Coordinates of C-alpha atoms in Angstrom, one line a residue:
Chain A
X1 CA 96.8 -62.4 100.9
X2 CA 100.4 -62.5 100.9
X3 CA 100.8 -58.9 99.1
X4 CA 104.6 -57.3 99.1
X5 CA 105.3 -55.6 102.1
X6 CA 107.5 -52.8 102.8
X7 CA 108.5 -52.3 106.2
X8 CA 111.2 -49.9 107.5
X9 CA 111.3 -49.2 111.1
X10 CA 113.0 -45.7 112.9
X11 CA 114.8 -46.3 115.5
X12 CA 117.5 -45.2 118.1
X13 CA 121.5 -45.6 118.0
X14 CA 121.7 -45.5 121.7
X15 CA 120.0 -49.2 121.2
X16 CA 118.0 -49.1 124.5
X17 CA 114.8 -47.4 123.6
X18 CA 112.3 -50.1 125.5
X19 CA 109.7 -48.7 122.7
X20 CA 111.9 -49.3 120.2
X21 CA 113.0 -52.8 121.2
X22 CA 109.6 -53.5 121.6
X23 CA 108.6 -53.8 118.2
X24 CA 111.7 -54.9 117.3
X25 CA 110.2 -58.2 119.3
X26 CA 106.4 -57.8 117.8
X27 CA 108.3 -58.0 114.2
X28 CA 110.2 -61.3 115.4
X29 CA 107.1 -62.9 117.2
X30 CA 105.3 -62.4 113.4
X31 CA 108.7 -63.3 111.7
X32 CA 108.4 -59.7 109.8
X33 CA 111.8 -59.2 108.2
X34 CA 112.2 -55.3 108.0
X35 CA 115.0 -52.8 107.2
X36 CA 116.3 -51.1 110.2
X37 CA 116.9 -47.3 110.6
X38 CA 118.8 -46.0 113.5
X39 CA 118.5 -42.5 114.2
X40 CA 120.6 -39.7 115.8
X41 CA 118.1 -38.6 118.1
X42 CA 120.5 -35.5 118.6
X43 CA 120.2 -35.1 114.3
X44 CA 116.7 -36.3 113.9
X45 CA 116.9 -37.2 109.8
X46 CA 114.2 -35.6 107.5
X47 CA 112.2 -38.3 107.6
X48 CA 111.4 -39.1 111.5
X49 CA 110.1 -36.2 111.5
X50 CA 108.0 -35.9 108.6
X51 CA 107.0 -39.3 110.0
X52 CA 106.3 -38.1 113.5
X53 CA 105.6 -34.5 113.0
X54 CA 103.5 -34.6 116.5
X55 CA 106.4 -36.1 118.9
X56 CA 109.3 -36.4 116.4
X57 CA 110.2 -39.8 118.8
X58 CA 111.1 -43.1 117.6
X59 CA 110.0 -45.6 117.3
X60 CA 107.5 -45.2 113.3
X61 CA 106.7 -48.2 111.2
X62 CA 106.6 -47.4 108.4
X63 CA 104.1 -49.5 105.8
X64 CA 104.5 -49.2 102.5
X65 CA 104.7 -45.6 102.8
X66 CA 102.6 -45.0 105.6
X67 CA 103.6 -44.5 109.5
X68 CA 102.4 -45.5 112.8
X69 CA 103.8 -44.5 115.9
X70 CA 103.8 -44.8 119.7
X71 CA 105.4 -48.5 120.6
X72 CA 101.7 -49.9 122.0
X73 CA 99.8 -49.3 118.7
X74 CA 102.5 -49.7 116.6
X75 CA 102.5 -53.6 118.5
X76 CA 98.9 -53.3 117.8
X77 CA 99.1 -52.5 114.0
X78 CA 101.9 -55.1 113.5
X79 CA 99.3 -58.1 115.0
X80 CA 96.6 -56.3 113.1
X81 CA 97.4 -55.4 110.3
X82 CA 100.7 -57.4 109.0
X83 CA 100.4 -61.4 107.8
X84 CA 103.4 -63.2 109.2
X85 CA 104.9 -66.3 109.7
X86 CA 104.9 -66.1 113.4
X87 CA 102.0 -66.3 116.1
X88 CA 99.4 -63.6 117.0
X89 CA 100.5 -60.8 119.8
X90 CA 97.2 -60.0 121.4
X91 CA 95.0 -62.6 123.2
X92 CA 92.0 -63.9 120.9
X93 CA 89.6 -63.0 123.7
X94 CA 88.5 -59.6 124.0
X95 CA 88.8 -60.0 128.1
X96 CA 92.3 -61.5 127.6
X97 CA 92.9 -58.4 126.1
X98 CA 91.7 -55.8 127.9
X99 CA 93.4 -57.3 130.8
X100 CA 96.9 -57.3 128.8
X101 CA 96.2 -53.7 128.0
X102 CA 95.7 -52.7 131.3
X103 CA 99.0 -54.0 132.6
X104 CA 101.1 -53.0 129.5
X105 CA 99.7 -48.8 130.3
X106 CA 100.2 -50.3 133.9
X107 CA 103.9 -51.0 133.1
X108 CA 104.5 -48.2 130.7
X109 CA 102.8 -45.5 133.2
X110 CA 103.7 -46.5 136.7
X111 CA 106.2 -49.7 137.0
X112 CA 108.8 -48.2 134.8
X113 CA 108.2 -44.4 135.8
X114 CA 109.1 -45.9 139.4
X115 CA 112.5 -47.9 138.5
X116 CA 113.7 -44.9 136.3
X117 CA 112.6 -42.7 139.0
X118 CA 115.6 -44.5 141.5
X119 CA 118.3 -43.2 139.2
X120 CA 116.7 -39.7 138.5
X121 CA 116.1 -39.5 142.5
X122 CA 118.6 -36.4 144.3
X123 CA 118.3 -37.6 147.9
X124 CA 118.5 -40.6 149.2
X125 CA 115.2 -41.0 150.7
X126 CA 113.3 -40.4 147.2
X127 CA 116.0 -43.1 146.0
X128 CA 114.0 -45.3 148.5
X129 CA 110.8 -44.0 148.1
X130 CA 111.0 -45.1 144.3
X131 CA 113.0 -48.5 144.8
X132 CA 109.9 -49.1 147.5
X133 CA 107.4 -48.1 144.7
X134 CA 109.4 -50.0 141.9
X135 CA 109.1 -53.5 144.0
X136 CA 105.5 -52.8 144.8
X137 CA 105.0 -52.7 141.5
X138 CA 107.1 -55.4 140.1
X139 CA 105.2 -57.6 143.1
X140 CA 102.0 -56.6 141.0
X141 CA 103.4 -58.3 138.1
X142 CA 103.8 -61.2 139.9
X143 CA 100.4 -61.1 140.2
X144 CA 99.0 -60.6 136.9
X145 CA 102.0 -63.3 135.3
X146 CA 100.0 -65.7 137.7
X147 CA 96.8 -65.0 136.3
X148 CA 97.4 -64.1 132.5
X149 CA 99.7 -67.1 132.5
X150 CA 97.3 -69.7 133.6
X151 CA 100.2 -72.2 134.2
X152 CA 101.5 -71.2 130.8
X153 CA 105.6 -70.0 130.6
X154 CA 104.6 -66.7 129.3
X155 CA 101.5 -64.2 130.0
X156 CA 100.4 -64.8 126.4
X157 CA 100.5 -68.5 127.3
X158 CA 102.7 -71.0 125.2
X159 CA 103.8 -68.3 123.1
X160 CA 105.6 -64.5 123.8
X161 CA 102.5 -62.5 123.5
X162 CA 101.4 -58.3 124.5
X163 CA 102.4 -58.2 128.1
X164 CA 106.2 -60.3 127.5
X165 CA 107.0 -58.1 124.8
X166 CA 105.5 -55.0 127.3
X167 CA 107.7 -56.1 130.0
X168 CA 110.4 -57.8 128.4
X169 CA 111.4 -54.7 126.8
X170 CA 112.5 -53.4 129.6
X171 CA 114.3 -56.5 130.9
X172 CA 117.8 -55.2 130.6
X173 CA 116.1 -52.1 132.1
X174 CA 115.8 -53.8 135.0
X175 CA 119.0 -55.1 135.4
X176 CA 121.2 -52.1 134.7
X177 CA 118.9 -49.9 137.2
X178 CA 119.7 -52.5 139.8
X179 CA 123.3 -52.7 139.1
X180 CA 123.8 -48.7 138.9
X181 CA 121.3 -47.9 142.4
X182 CA 123.0 -51.5 144.6
X183 CA 119.0 -53.2 144.2
X184 CA 117.9 -55.8 143.1
X185 CA 114.9 -55.5 141.3
X186 CA 113.9 -58.7 140.0
X187 CA 114.6 -61.0 142.9
X188 CA 113.7 -64.6 143.1
X189 CA 113.3 -64.5 146.7
X190 CA 110.7 -61.6 146.5
X191 CA 109.0 -62.6 143.0
X192 CA 109.9 -66.0 142.0
X193 CA 107.4 -66.7 139.3
X194 CA 108.8 -62.7 137.6
X195 CA 112.2 -64.1 137.7
X196 CA 111.5 -67.3 136.2
X197 CA 109.9 -65.4 133.8
X198 CA 112.3 -63.4 132.6
X199 CA 114.5 -65.9 132.4
X200 CA 112.4 -68.0 130.0
X201 CA 111.8 -64.6 128.1
X202 CA 115.8 -64.4 127.7
X203 CA 116.3 -67.6 126.5
X204 CA 112.8 -67.3 124.0
X205 CA 114.2 -67.9 120.5
X206 CA 112.1 -64.9 119.1
X207 CA 112.0 -61.7 121.3
X208 CA 114.9 -63.2 124.2
X209 CA 117.7 -62.9 121.7
X210 CA 116.8 -58.9 121.3
X211 CA 116.8 -57.9 125.4
X212 CA 120.4 -55.6 124.8
X213 CA 123.4 -55.9 127.3
X214 CA 123.5 -54.0 130.4
X215 CA 126.3 -51.6 129.5
X216 CA 124.3 -50.0 126.7
X217 CA 122.2 -48.7 129.5
X218 CA 124.8 -47.9 131.5
X219 CA 126.8 -46.1 129.1
X220 CA 123.1 -44.7 128.1
X221 CA 122.1 -43.5 131.8
X222 CA 126.3 -41.8 132.4
X223 CA 126.2 -40.0 128.5
X224 CA 122.0 -38.7 128.1
X225 CA 120.2 -38.7 131.5
X226 CA 122.3 -37.9 133.7
X227 CA 123.4 -34.7 131.9
X228 CA 119.9 -33.9 131.1
X229 CA 118.6 -34.4 134.8
X230 CA 121.7 -32.3 136.1
X231 CA 120.8 -29.5 133.7
X232 CA 117.1 -29.1 134.5
X233 CA 118.2 -29.9 138.5
X234 CA 120.7 -26.6 138.0
X235 CA 117.8 -25.4 135.7
X236 CA 115.1 -25.5 138.5
X237 CA 117.2 -24.3 141.3
X238 CA 118.2 -20.8 139.4
Chain B
X1 CA 74.6 -64.8 120.3
X2 CA 72.6 -62.5 122.3
X3 CA 73.6 -63.7 125.9
X4 CA 72.3 -61.7 129.0
X5 CA 74.9 -59.3 129.3
X6 CA 74.8 -57.3 132.8
X7 CA 76.8 -54.1 132.9
X8 CA 77.4 -51.9 135.8
X9 CA 79.4 -49.3 135.1
X10 CA 81.2 -47.5 138.7
X11 CA 81.1 -43.4 138.0
X12 CA 81.6 -40.5 139.8
X13 CA 79.5 -38.2 141.7
X14 CA 80.9 -35.1 140.7
X15 CA 79.5 -35.9 136.9
X16 CA 82.3 -34.7 135.1
X17 CA 85.3 -37.6 135.1
X18 CA 85.7 -37.0 130.9
X19 CA 87.0 -40.9 131.3
X20 CA 83.3 -41.7 133.0
X21 CA 82.1 -39.9 130.0
X22 CA 83.8 -41.3 127.7
X23 CA 82.5 -45.1 128.2
X24 CA 79.1 -43.3 129.0
X25 CA 79.5 -42.4 125.4
X26 CA 80.8 -45.6 124.1
X27 CA 77.5 -47.4 125.8
X28 CA 75.6 -44.8 124.4
X29 CA 76.8 -45.5 120.6
X30 CA 76.7 -49.2 121.1
X31 CA 73.1 -48.9 122.7
X32 CA 74.2 -50.8 125.6
X33 CA 71.7 -50.9 128.7
X34 CA 73.8 -50.9 131.9
X35 CA 73.3 -49.9 135.9
X36 CA 75.3 -47.0 136.6
X37 CA 76.7 -46.6 139.8
X38 CA 78.5 -43.3 140.9
X39 CA 80.7 -43.2 143.5
X40 CA 81.7 -40.5 145.7
X41 CA 85.5 -40.2 145.6
X42 CA 86.7 -39.0 149.0
X43 CA 84.6 -42.2 150.2
X44 CA 85.4 -45.2 147.7
X45 CA 82.9 -48.4 147.8
X46 CA 84.3 -51.5 148.7
X47 CA 83.1 -52.4 145.1
X48 CA 85.2 -49.9 143.4
X49 CA 87.8 -51.0 145.9
X50 CA 87.7 -54.5 144.8
X51 CA 87.3 -53.7 140.8
X52 CA 89.8 -51.7 140.7
X53 CA 92.7 -52.7 143.3
X54 CA 95.9 -51.4 141.2
X55 CA 94.7 -47.6 140.8
X56 CA 91.0 -47.1 142.5
X57 CA 89.7 -45.2 140.3
X58 CA 86.5 -44.9 138.5
X59 CA 85.5 -45.4 135.4
X60 CA 85.1 -49.4 136.0
X61 CA 83.1 -51.4 134.0
X62 CA 82.0 -54.6 135.7
X63 CA 80.6 -57.2 132.5
X64 CA 78.6 -60.4 133.8
X65 CA 81.0 -59.9 137.2
X66 CA 84.4 -58.9 135.3
X67 CA 85.8 -55.7 135.9
X68 CA 87.6 -53.5 132.6
X69 CA 89.7 -50.6 133.9
X70 CA 91.0 -47.7 132.1
X71 CA 89.1 -45.4 129.6
X72 CA 90.6 -46.2 126.5
X73 CA 90.8 -49.9 127.1
X74 CA 86.9 -49.8 128.3
X75 CA 85.8 -48.4 124.9
X76 CA 87.5 -51.1 122.8
X77 CA 86.3 -53.5 125.5
X78 CA 83.1 -52.6 124.8
X79 CA 83.4 -52.1 120.6
X80 CA 85.1 -55.7 120.8
X81 CA 83.0 -57.9 123.4
X82 CA 79.4 -56.7 123.5
X83 CA 76.7 -57.0 121.3
X84 CA 74.7 -53.7 120.8
X85 CA 72.2 -53.0 118.7
X86 CA 74.6 -49.6 117.7
X87 CA 77.2 -48.7 115.7
X88 CA 81.1 -50.1 115.5
X89 CA 83.1 -47.1 117.7
X90 CA 86.9 -48.2 116.6
X91 CA 88.0 -48.0 112.5
X92 CA 87.5 -51.4 110.6
X93 CA 90.8 -50.5 109.2
X94 CA 93.6 -51.3 110.6
X95 CA 95.8 -48.3 109.8
X96 CA 92.5 -46.1 110.4
X97 CA 92.8 -47.8 113.6
X98 CA 96.1 -46.8 114.7
X99 CA 95.4 -43.4 113.7
X100 CA 92.3 -43.3 115.9
X101 CA 94.8 -44.7 119.1
X102 CA 97.4 -42.2 118.2
X103 CA 95.5 -38.8 118.1
X104 CA 93.1 -40.6 121.3
X105 CA 96.4 -40.9 123.1
X106 CA 97.6 -37.6 121.9
X107 CA 94.4 -35.7 123.8
X108 CA 94.5 -37.8 126.9
X109 CA 98.6 -37.1 127.0
X110 CA 99.1 -33.9 125.4
X111 CA 95.7 -31.8 124.8
X112 CA 94.0 -32.0 127.9
X113 CA 96.7 -32.1 130.1
X114 CA 97.4 -28.5 129.2
X115 CA 94.0 -27.5 129.2
X116 CA 94.4 -28.1 132.9
X117 CA 97.7 -26.8 133.2
X118 CA 95.9 -23.3 132.3
X119 CA 94.1 -23.1 135.8
X120 CA 96.8 -24.9 137.4
X121 CA 99.2 -22.4 136.2
X122 CA 100.6 -20.3 139.6
X123 CA 102.2 -17.4 137.1
X124 CA 100.9 -15.1 134.3
X125 CA 104.4 -16.3 132.2
X126 CA 103.0 -20.1 132.9
X127 CA 99.3 -19.3 132.2
X128 CA 100.2 -17.9 128.9
X129 CA 102.6 -20.9 128.4
X130 CA 100.1 -23.6 128.8
X131 CA 96.9 -22.0 126.4
X132 CA 99.6 -22.1 123.8
X133 CA 100.3 -25.3 124.3
X134 CA 96.6 -25.9 124.7
X135 CA 95.6 -24.1 121.3
X136 CA 98.5 -25.2 119.3
X137 CA 97.1 -28.9 120.2
X138 CA 93.4 -28.2 119.4
X139 CA 94.9 -26.6 116.3
X140 CA 96.6 -30.3 115.7
X141 CA 93.8 -31.6 116.2
X142 CA 92.0 -29.7 113.5
X143 CA 94.0 -31.5 111.2
X144 CA 93.4 -34.8 112.4
X145 CA 89.7 -34.0 111.8
X146 CA 90.6 -33.1 108.0
X147 CA 92.3 -36.3 107.8
X148 CA 89.8 -38.6 109.7
X149 CA 86.8 -37.9 108.4
X150 CA 87.5 -37.2 104.6
X151 CA 84.8 -35.2 104.3
X152 CA 82.2 -36.6 106.1
X153 CA 80.6 -34.9 109.9
X154 CA 82.6 -37.1 112.0
X155 CA 86.3 -38.3 112.7
X156 CA 84.2 -41.7 112.5
X157 CA 83.1 -40.7 109.3
X158 CA 79.1 -40.8 109.4
X159 CA 78.8 -41.5 113.2
X160 CA 80.7 -40.9 115.9
X161 CA 83.3 -43.5 116.6
X162 CA 86.5 -44.0 119.0
X163 CA 88.0 -40.4 118.5
X164 CA 84.5 -38.4 118.5
X165 CA 84.3 -39.7 122.1
X166 CA 88.0 -39.6 123.0
X167 CA 87.9 -36.1 122.4
X168 CA 83.9 -34.9 123.0
X169 CA 84.2 -36.4 126.4
X170 CA 86.0 -33.1 126.9
X171 CA 83.7 -30.7 125.5
X172 CA 82.7 -29.3 128.9
X173 CA 86.5 -29.2 130.1
X174 CA 86.9 -27.1 127.2
X175 CA 84.1 -24.8 127.4
X176 CA 84.9 -24.9 131.6
X177 CA 88.7 -23.9 131.2
X178 CA 88.2 -21.5 128.5
X179 CA 85.4 -19.4 130.7
X180 CA 87.2 -19.9 134.1
X181 CA 90.5 -18.0 131.7
X182 CA 88.4 -15.4 130.1
X183 CA 89.7 -17.3 126.8
X184 CA 87.8 -19.4 124.1
X185 CA 89.7 -22.9 123.4
X186 CA 87.4 -24.2 121.0
X187 CA 87.5 -20.8 118.2
X188 CA 85.6 -20.7 115.4
X189 CA 88.1 -18.1 114.1
X190 CA 91.1 -20.6 114.8
X191 CA 89.9 -23.5 114.1
X192 CA 87.0 -23.6 112.1
X193 CA 86.5 -27.7 111.4
X194 CA 86.8 -29.2 114.9
X195 CA 84.4 -26.1 116.2
X196 CA 82.1 -26.8 113.7
X197 CA 82.8 -30.9 114.7
X198 CA 81.6 -29.7 118.3
X199 CA 78.5 -28.1 117.4
X200 CA 77.7 -31.7 115.1
X201 CA 78.8 -33.6 118.1
X202 CA 77.0 -31.9 120.8
X203 CA 73.7 -32.1 118.5
X204 CA 74.6 -36.1 118.1
X205 CA 71.5 -37.9 119.5
X206 CA 73.8 -40.8 121.3
X207 CA 77.1 -39.6 122.4
X208 CA 76.2 -35.3 122.6
X209 CA 73.4 -35.6 125.4
X210 CA 75.9 -36.7 128.0
X211 CA 78.1 -33.6 127.5
X212 CA 77.3 -32.4 131.4
X213 CA 76.7 -28.2 131.9
X214 CA 80.0 -26.3 132.3
X215 CA 79.1 -24.9 135.6
X216 CA 79.5 -29.0 137.0
X217 CA 82.7 -28.4 135.5
X218 CA 83.5 -25.2 137.2
X219 CA 81.9 -26.4 140.8
X220 CA 84.2 -29.3 140.6
X221 CA 87.9 -27.1 139.7
X222 CA 86.6 -24.7 142.7
X223 CA 86.1 -27.3 144.9
X224 CA 88.3 -29.9 144.5
X225 CA 90.7 -28.9 142.2
X226 CA 91.8 -25.6 143.7
X227 CA 91.9 -26.9 147.0
X228 CA 94.2 -29.8 145.4
X229 CA 96.4 -27.7 144.0
X230 CA 96.9 -25.0 146.6
X231 CA 97.4 -27.6 149.4
X232 CA 100.3 -29.3 146.9
X233 CA 102.1 -25.7 146.4
X234 CA 101.8 -25.5 149.9
X235 CA 104.0 -28.1 150.7
X236 CA 106.2 -28.1 147.8
X237 CA 107.3 -24.6 149.4
X238 CA 108.1 -25.9 152.9

């Protein structure tokens, strides 16, 4: 069983990519040692270009020389292929697994784009609409938490699981976007279960310690995202 | 093992939703009988609204009263949870599974949006750019086919598998979009392996017979998509 596993994770120097953080959390939950290689995404390494020639994006997990790309796929691969000393990540029951995958996709495709949209919005009207969207999505996650956790501390039950990681990798972004937009996204009054879950997740020995500080998110938004959005808006006006 | 399985599939009356077709193909590969309930998406049934309250979209598979949504998730659920008399859908090896999931996501998020973009484009310049994108994506799928099939007839090897279904559900769209745009997307000169695969897939006893006619795609584009895009363009100009 215990063959040698050489694991390299291509990450980002910014330290705030939720997708990289997600993979780091999965490796932590499974108790898997790995070499972390942070990429400067303005000057991508040949290893990154060779490992993910289609998207040229991080994260990439390289297992014994073979690359795996896309964070939800990497997390499932870690759970299915790698023998660690930690707990399983995906639920054992196929229906619970389908439900976890559904909400994980909802978080990536709906919840987070709405959050980022609050900052990207160029009018107050659009900003308010995106905030409302994000709050509605978090309200749905409140219901998902109640359904999935079945009274236990995490989406995954007694231990941090797939959906905990899928959502938890965005915790610094919820806080950072909220601070920058003058709003509270994870509000104990509006979504009490989710706010309590976030506190538990942040305190969890495995994954919680990997949530970066809000200052890093703000620095990334100011130095990377705002200039990118401004350039795109200028180009669209020409 | 062989508990009674009540399976209902909520589909669409148009008959051209690639996501519904994908689930029908998965059910066919596994040899699973089911009740097919086509939805008029202009007047969604209460069953659809109750089964997929988040996205209110088809397909939804209802297994013994429990709904599963999102076609890639449904196909994995079918493979993991349902005992049929057909073959497995996902590859047995975890690395092969990760590769299949990667390309399936690429097809949904890159290849098909480029194809649809050819029709949605409102300038010749944009149309040409989208066509080039689509052809480049198909070129990548040619390489993926060579890598995944390892000389066997299908992405999944000797039998139709996950990636065959993920791509095969779009076959009528490649043909329909190509016909409407005056281009050949699946071109035997440019992507000979993929063109030969498409012919094999179309002839396959299980999934191939579920590829609808191009006339249905054209009718859907003309009666649903063009009016929708025209309305959106008119709104954007106001």
